[in-house]
PDB file of C-alpha atoms and ligand atoms in Angstrom:
ATOM      1  CA  MET T 208      39.584   4.863 -17.132  1.00  0.00           C
ATOM      2  CA  ASP T 209      35.988   5.089 -18.373  1.00  0.00           C
ATOM      3  CA  GLN T 210      33.388   5.851 -15.850  1.00  0.00           C
ATOM      4  CA  ILE T 211      29.583   5.608 -16.278  1.00  0.00           C
ATOM      5  CA  GLU T 212      27.316   7.720 -14.044  1.00  0.00           C
ATOM      6  CA  ALA T 213      23.711   6.946 -13.404  1.00  0.00           C
ATOM      7  CA  LEU T 214      22.389  10.439 -13.586  1.00  0.00           C
ATOM      8  CA  PHE T 215      18.920  11.166 -12.142  1.00  0.00           C
ATOM      9  CA  PRO T 216      17.929   7.609 -11.379  1.00  0.00           C
ATOM     10  CA  ILE T 217      14.552   6.729  -9.783  1.00  0.00           C
ATOM     11  CA  PRO T 218      14.793   4.746  -6.509  1.00  0.00           C
ATOM     12  CA  MET T 219      12.486   1.835  -5.604  1.00  0.00           C
ATOM     13  CA  MET T 220      13.064   0.033  -2.429  1.00  0.00           C
ATOM     14  CA  ARG T 221      12.408  -3.600  -1.459  1.00  0.00           C
ATOM     15  CA  SER T 222      12.071  -4.834   2.190  1.00  0.00           C
ATOM     16  CA  PRO T 223      11.984  -8.351   1.999  1.00  0.00           C
ATOM     17  CA  ALA T 224       9.829 -10.207   4.705  1.00  0.00           C
ATOM     18  CA  LEU T 225       8.864  -6.992   6.429  1.00  0.00           C
ATOM     19  CA  LEU T 226       5.583  -8.560   7.635  1.00  0.00           C
ATOM     20  CA  PRO T 227       5.871 -11.356  10.286  1.00  0.00           C
ATOM     21  CA  PRO T 228       3.888 -14.525   8.955  1.00  0.00           C
ATOM     22  CA  GLU T 229       1.221 -14.157  11.978  1.00  0.00           C
ATOM     23  CA  LEU T 230       0.374 -10.566  10.634  1.00  0.00           C
ATOM     24  CA  ASN T 231       0.495 -11.679   7.199  1.00  0.00           C
ATOM     25  CA  GLU T 232      -1.979 -14.334   7.665  1.00  0.00           C
ATOM     26  CA  ALA T 233      -4.255 -12.144  10.033  1.00  0.00           C
ATOM     27  CA  ALA T 234      -4.253  -9.592   7.360  1.00  0.00           C
ATOM     28  CA  VAL T 235      -5.241 -12.191   4.486  1.00  0.00           C
ATOM     29  CA  ALA T 236      -7.946 -13.405   6.699  1.00  0.00           C
ATOM     30  CA  SER T 237      -9.517  -9.935   7.540  1.00  0.00           C
ATOM     31  CA  ILE T 238      -9.317  -8.890   3.929  1.00  0.00           C
ATOM     32  CA  ARG T 239     -11.154 -12.201   2.741  1.00  0.00           C
ATOM     33  CA  ASP T 240     -13.842 -11.306   5.368  1.00  0.00           C
ATOM     34  CA  ALA T 241     -14.193  -7.542   4.298  1.00  0.00           C
ATOM     35  CA  HIS T 242     -16.832  -5.676   2.255  1.00  0.00           C
ATOM     36  CA  VAL T 243     -15.387  -5.487  -1.235  1.00  0.00           C
ATOM     37  CA  GLU T 244     -15.801  -3.105  -4.170  1.00  0.00           C
ATOM     38  CA  THR T 245     -15.285  -3.892  -7.761  1.00  0.00           C
ATOM     39  CA  ASN T 246     -12.540  -2.018  -9.661  1.00  0.00           C
ATOM     40  CA  LEU T 247     -13.839   0.310 -12.315  1.00  0.00           C
ATOM     41  CA  ARG T 248     -11.639  -1.027 -14.934  1.00  0.00           C
ATOM     42  CA  SER T 249     -11.363  -4.813 -14.324  1.00  0.00           C
ATOM     43  CA  ASP T 250     -14.237  -6.855 -12.847  1.00  0.00           C
ATOM     44  CA  ALA T 251     -11.672  -9.453 -11.491  1.00  0.00           C
ATOM     45  CA  LEU T 252     -10.234  -6.817  -9.341  1.00  0.00           C
ATOM     46  CA  PHE T 253     -11.562  -6.168  -5.896  1.00  0.00           C
ATOM     47  CA  HIS T 254     -10.678  -3.516  -3.249  1.00  0.00           C
ATOM     48  CA  THR T 255     -11.729  -2.913   0.217  1.00  0.00           C
ATOM     49  CA  GLN T 256     -12.385   0.769   1.056  1.00  0.00           C
ATOM     50  CA  VAL T 257      -9.487   3.263   1.503  1.00  0.00           C
ATOM     51  CA  ALA T 258      -9.072   3.303   5.151  1.00  0.00           C
ATOM     52  CA  ASN T 259      -7.321   5.627   7.454  1.00  0.00           C
ATOM     53  CA  PRO T 260      -4.817   3.066   9.074  1.00  0.00           C
ATOM     54  CA  LEU T 261      -5.354   4.716  12.413  1.00  0.00           C
ATOM     55  CA  GLU T 262      -8.911   3.477  12.569  1.00  0.00           C
ATOM     56  CA  ASN T 263      -8.125  -0.173  12.354  1.00  0.00           C
ATOM     57  CA  ASN T 264      -5.600  -1.963  14.629  1.00  0.00           C
ATOM     58  CA  LEU T 265      -4.425  -4.413  12.035  1.00  0.00           C
ATOM     59  CA  PHE T 266      -3.705  -1.802   9.378  1.00  0.00           C
ATOM     60  CA  GLN T 267      -2.151   0.485  12.154  1.00  0.00           C
ATOM     61  CA  SER T 268       0.458  -2.351  12.889  1.00  0.00           C
ATOM     62  CA  ILE T 269       1.247  -2.748   9.416  1.00  0.00           C
ATOM     63  CA  ALA T 270       1.674   1.007   9.000  1.00  0.00           C
ATOM     64  CA  GLU T 271       3.989   1.187  12.060  1.00  0.00           C
ATOM     65  CA  LEU T 272       6.176  -1.269  10.448  1.00  0.00           C
ATOM     66  CA  ALA T 273       6.368   0.546   7.102  1.00  0.00           C
ATOM     67  CA  VAL T 274       7.138   3.896   8.790  1.00  0.00           C
ATOM     68  CA  PRO T 275      10.817   3.254   9.562  1.00  0.00           C
ATOM     69  CA  LYS T 276      11.237   2.074   5.764  1.00  0.00           C
ATOM     70  CA  LEU T 277       9.538   5.228   4.687  1.00  0.00           C
ATOM     71  CA  VAL T 278      12.068   7.209   6.769  1.00  0.00           C
ATOM     72  CA  ASP T 279      14.785   5.580   5.102  1.00  0.00           C
ATOM     73  CA  PHE T 280      13.299   5.855   1.549  1.00  0.00           C
ATOM     74  CA  GLY T 281      12.506   9.497   2.126  1.00  0.00           C
ATOM     75  CA  VAL T 282      16.220  10.168   2.486  1.00  0.00           C
ATOM     76  CA  LEU T 283      16.757   9.236  -1.100  1.00  0.00           C
ATOM     77  CA  LEU T 284      14.112  11.503  -2.339  1.00  0.00           C
ATOM     78  CA  PHE T 285      14.571  14.496  -0.029  1.00  0.00           C
ATOM     79  CA  GLY T 286      17.940  14.116   1.673  1.00  0.00           C
ATOM     80  CA  GLU T 287      16.595  14.094   5.147  1.00  0.00           C
ATOM     81  CA  ARG T 288      15.007  11.952   7.817  1.00  0.00           C
ATOM     82  CA  LEU T 289      11.503  13.447   7.841  1.00  0.00           C
ATOM     83  CA  ARG T 290       8.395  12.393   9.695  1.00  0.00           C
ATOM     84  CA  TRP T 291       6.249  10.203   7.579  1.00  0.00           C
ATOM     85  CA  THR T 292       2.673   9.259   7.861  1.00  0.00           C
ATOM     86  CA  VAL T 293       0.887   6.583   6.042  1.00  0.00           C
ATOM     87  CA  LYS T 294      -2.375   8.496   5.195  1.00  0.00           C
ATOM     88  CA  GLU T 295      -4.436   5.740   3.633  1.00  0.00           C
ATOM     89  CA  MET T 296      -4.291   2.130   2.795  1.00  0.00           C
ATOM     90  CA  TRP T 297      -6.387  -0.085   0.737  1.00  0.00           C
ATOM     91  CA  THR T 298      -6.371  -3.854  -0.453  1.00  0.00           C
ATOM     92  CA  ASN T 299      -6.157  -5.289  -3.820  1.00  0.00           C
ATOM     93  CA  MET T 300      -7.615  -8.732  -4.567  1.00  0.00           C
ATOM     94  CA  LEU T 301      -6.833  -9.747  -8.030  1.00  0.00           C
ATOM     95  CA  GLU T 302      -8.722 -12.803  -9.077  1.00  0.00           C
ATOM     96  CA  LYS T 303      -7.714 -14.976 -12.107  1.00  0.00           C
ATOM     97  CA  GLY T 304      -8.090 -12.871 -15.335  1.00  0.00           C
ATOM     98  CA  GLY T 305      -7.990  -9.528 -13.564  1.00  0.00           C
ATOM     99  CA  SER T 306      -5.512  -6.886 -14.010  1.00  0.00           C
ATOM    100  CA  GLN T 307      -4.604  -3.372 -12.828  1.00  0.00           C
ATOM    101  CA  ALA T 308      -4.456  -0.600 -15.450  1.00  0.00           C
ATOM    102  CA  LEU T 309      -1.511   1.729 -15.633  1.00  0.00           C
ATOM    103  CA  HIS T 310      -1.782   4.422 -13.038  1.00  0.00           C
ATOM    104  CA  SER T 311       0.098   6.637 -10.583  1.00  0.00           C
ATOM    105  CA  HIS T 312      -0.864   7.893  -7.017  1.00  0.00           C
ATOM    106  CA  ALA T 313      -1.873  11.524  -6.607  1.00  0.00           C
ATOM    107  CA  ASN T 314      -1.642  13.657  -3.479  1.00  0.00           C
ATOM    108  CA  SER T 315       1.181  11.498  -2.145  1.00  0.00           C
ATOM    109  CA  PHE T 316       4.911  11.238  -2.208  1.00  0.00           C
ATOM    110  CA  ILE T 317       5.836   7.701  -1.409  1.00  0.00           C
ATOM    111  CA  SER T 318       3.610   4.800  -2.243  1.00  0.00           C
ATOM    112  CA  GLY T 319       4.038   1.169  -1.111  1.00  0.00           C
ATOM    113  CA  ILE T 320       2.715  -2.282  -2.087  1.00  0.00           C
ATOM    114  CA  LEU T 321       2.804  -5.015   0.565  1.00  0.00           C
ATOM    115  CA  TYR T 322       2.584  -8.600  -0.993  1.00  0.00           C
ATOM    116  CA  LEU T 323       0.412 -10.916   1.208  1.00  0.00           C
ATOM    117  CA  THR T 324       0.212 -13.825  -1.156  1.00  0.00           C
ATOM    118  CA  PRO T 325       2.467 -15.301  -3.823  1.00  0.00           C
ATOM    119  CA  SER T 326       1.907 -13.807  -7.261  1.00  0.00           C
ATOM    120  CA  HIS T 327       1.915 -15.738 -10.533  1.00  0.00           C
ATOM    121  CA  PRO T 328       4.806 -14.855 -12.525  1.00  0.00           C
ATOM    122  CA  ALA T 329       2.361 -13.282 -15.302  1.00  0.00           C
ATOM    123  CA  CYS T 330       1.226 -10.726 -12.794  1.00  0.00           C
ATOM    124  CA  ARG T 331       4.204  -9.225 -11.279  1.00  0.00           C
ATOM    125  CA  THR T 332       4.015  -5.346 -10.688  1.00  0.00           C
ATOM    126  CA  VAL T 333       5.327  -3.575 -13.642  1.00  0.00           C
ATOM    127  CA  PHE T 334       6.956  -0.005 -13.340  1.00  0.00           C
ATOM    128  CA  VAL T 335       7.066   2.064 -16.323  1.00  0.00           C
ATOM    129  CA  ARG T 336       9.476   4.620 -17.409  1.00  0.00           C
ATOM    130  CA  PRO T 337       8.197   8.087 -17.135  1.00  0.00           C
ATOM    131  CA  PRO T 338       7.375   9.292 -20.543  1.00  0.00           C
ATOM    132  CA  GLY T 339       9.693  12.135 -21.880  1.00  0.00           C
ATOM    133  CA  GLY T 340       8.749  15.260 -23.778  1.00  0.00           C
ATOM    134  CA  ASN T 341       6.510  15.518 -26.723  1.00  0.00           C
ATOM    135  CA  ASP T 342       9.284  15.290 -29.487  1.00  0.00           C
ATOM    136  CA  PHE T 343       9.812  12.384 -31.650  1.00  0.00           C
ATOM    137  CA  SER T 344      11.653   9.424 -29.897  1.00  0.00           C
ATOM    138  CA  PHE T 345      13.796   6.675 -31.170  1.00  0.00           C
ATOM    139  CA  ARG T 346      14.472   3.212 -29.780  1.00  0.00           C
ATOM    140  CA  HIS T 347      16.492   0.138 -30.517  1.00  0.00           C
ATOM    141  CA  HIS T 348      14.599  -2.717 -29.038  1.00  0.00           C
ATOM    142  CA  THR T 349      15.555  -6.049 -30.771  1.00  0.00           C
ATOM    143  CA  ARG T 350      15.862  -9.568 -29.778  1.00  0.00           C
ATOM    144  CA  SER T 351      19.642  -9.387 -29.521  1.00  0.00           C
ATOM    145  CA  ALA T 352      19.829  -5.848 -27.849  1.00  0.00           C
ATOM    146  CA  ALA T 353      20.888  -5.893 -24.180  1.00  0.00           C
ATOM    147  CA  ILE T 354      18.227  -3.995 -22.090  1.00  0.00           C
ATOM    148  CA  GLY T 355      19.327  -2.235 -19.022  1.00  0.00           C
ATOM    149  CA  PRO T 356      18.491   0.588 -16.810  1.00  0.00           C
ATOM    150  CA  PHE T 357      19.428   3.282 -19.244  1.00  0.00           C
ATOM    151  CA  ASN T 358      17.305   1.986 -22.265  1.00  0.00           C
ATOM    152  CA  ALA T 359      14.527  -0.219 -20.717  1.00  0.00           C
ATOM    153  CA  GLY T 360      10.911   1.081 -21.162  1.00  0.00           C
ATOM    154  CA  LYS T 361       9.557  -1.129 -18.258  1.00  0.00           C
ATOM    155  CA  TYR T 362      10.726  -2.734 -15.185  1.00  0.00           C
ATOM    156  CA  VAL T 363       9.160  -5.872 -14.020  1.00  0.00           C
ATOM    157  CA  LEU T 364       9.572  -6.466 -10.397  1.00  0.00           C
ATOM    158  CA  PRO T 365      11.210  -9.859  -9.747  1.00  0.00           C
ATOM    159  CA  GLU T 366       9.052 -12.479  -7.710  1.00  0.00           C
ATOM    160  CA  ALA T 367       7.711 -10.859  -4.507  1.00  0.00           C
ATOM    161  CA  GLU T 368       7.132 -13.183  -1.499  1.00  0.00           C
ATOM    162  CA  PRO T 369       4.420 -12.787   0.981  1.00  0.00           C
ATOM    163  CA  GLY T 370       5.392 -10.148   3.649  1.00  0.00           C
ATOM    164  CA  ASP T 371       7.518  -8.307   1.150  1.00  0.00           C
ATOM    165  CA  LEU T 372       7.095  -4.463   1.059  1.00  0.00           C
ATOM    166  CA  VAL T 373       8.128  -2.516  -2.065  1.00  0.00           C
ATOM    167  CA  LEU T 374       8.258   1.504  -1.949  1.00  0.00           C
ATOM    168  CA  PHE T 375       8.440   3.860  -4.949  1.00  0.00           C
ATOM    169  CA  PRO T 376       7.919   7.533  -5.521  1.00  0.00           C
ATOM    170  CA  SER T 377       4.199   8.217  -6.060  1.00  0.00           C
ATOM    171  CA  TYR T 378       4.599   9.782  -9.388  1.00  0.00           C
ATOM    172  CA  LEU T 379       6.052   6.432 -10.849  1.00  0.00           C
ATOM    173  CA  TYR T 380       3.436   4.824 -13.109  1.00  0.00           C
ATOM    174  CA  HIS T 381       2.710   1.077 -12.640  1.00  0.00           C
ATOM    175  CA  GLU T 382       0.438  -1.498 -13.698  1.00  0.00           C
ATOM    176  CA  VAL T 383      -0.032  -5.338 -13.035  1.00  0.00           C
ATOM    177  CA  PRO T 384      -0.851  -7.446 -16.002  1.00  0.00           C
ATOM    178  CA  LYS T 385      -3.557 -10.211 -16.345  1.00  0.00           C
ATOM    179  CA  ASN T 386      -3.357 -12.731 -13.438  1.00  0.00           C
ATOM    180  CA  GLN T 387      -3.076 -16.223 -14.778  1.00  0.00           C
ATOM    181  CA  GLY T 388      -2.885 -17.880 -11.317  1.00  0.00           C
ATOM    182  CA  GLU T 389      -4.396 -17.871  -7.991  1.00  0.00           C
ATOM    183  CA  GLN T 390      -5.972 -14.881  -6.165  1.00  0.00           C
ATOM    184  CA  ARG T 391      -3.383 -12.428  -5.506  1.00  0.00           C
ATOM    185  CA  ILE T 392      -3.742 -10.181  -2.403  1.00  0.00           C
ATOM    186  CA  THR T 393      -1.646  -6.867  -1.774  1.00  0.00           C
ATOM    187  CA  ILE T 394      -2.144  -3.991   0.459  1.00  0.00           C
ATOM    188  CA  ALA T 395      -1.202  -0.560  -1.111  1.00  0.00           C
ATOM    189  CA  PHE T 396      -0.723   2.695   0.709  1.00  0.00           C
ATOM    190  CA  ASN T 397       0.241   6.322   0.266  1.00  0.00           C
ATOM    191  CA  ALA T 398       2.383   8.189   2.536  1.00  0.00           C
ATOM    192  CA  ILE T 399       3.377  12.043   3.110  1.00  0.00           C
ATOM    193  CA  PRO T 400       6.134  13.821   5.173  1.00  0.00           C
ATOM    194  CA  ASP T 401       4.764  16.305   7.730  1.00  0.00           C
ATOM    195  CA  SER T 402       6.351  19.162   5.680  1.00  0.00           C
ATOM    196  CA  LEU T 403       8.778  20.061   2.914  1.00  0.00           C
ATOM    197  CA  ASP T 404      10.937  23.149   3.282  1.00  0.00           C
ATOM    198  CA  CYS T 405      12.676  24.945   0.455  1.00  0.00           C
ATOM    199  CA  TRP T 406      14.937  27.607   1.967  1.00  0.00           C
ATOM    200  CA  GLY T 407      12.428  28.518   4.628  1.00  0.00           C
ATOM    201  CA  TYR T 408       9.322  28.287   2.243  1.00  0.00           C
ATOM    202  CA  ARG T 409       7.760  25.493   4.086  1.00  0.00           C
ATOM    203  CA  ILE T 410       4.603  23.481   2.923  1.00  0.00           C
ATOM    204  CA  ASN T 411       3.008  21.490   5.628  1.00  0.00           C
ATOM    205  CA  PHE T 412       0.766  18.394   4.791  1.00  0.00           C
ATOM    206  CA  ALA T 413      -1.735  17.042   7.036  1.00  0.00           C
ATOM    207  CA  PRO T 414      -3.359  13.518   6.592  1.00  0.00           C
TER     208      PRO T 414
HETATM  209 FE1  FE2 F 289      -0.964   1.541  -7.514  1.00  0.00          FE
END
């Protein structure tokens, strides 16, 4: 019998309804009250400052909910239950017409997005297949071609509800297309393990 193996796949984890509604609403209210900064590449995307979650009770409660999920997801990346820290958090307020340019997150191993408001279908988070080498490449993308995990160039996250968490490896490039609906609010964060060990050669990370 034929067997197909998914070699070297990239994990992404969804945790539906991680944030209880009261915490979700408190976060939205606090973010709408906060001092905001305009994104450098879209004048309809606003951020609150990157914050150490330990300095803010609300963000700290949210980080505490995320940590067990980081431990689970970290097993997929590193094979062991490590100690994880959310080292920074920030918020994204995407107004109608705003978008988030393609990017990845440096100095981090797992990144997460918490969705606090519904997203218009046009502005779902898009994850992009890591580019290959520098050789010529060939594709067969037609209206009739079946697109799946082995040939797709992009993955559009299915609708995320308020309170949902999505975790992904920080190296994975992602973007948000132009928002065609109401204000969309998300919290994003970066997380690191205490240390990584390769046969006794240990690297420690500190937030
Ligand atoms: Fe991001």
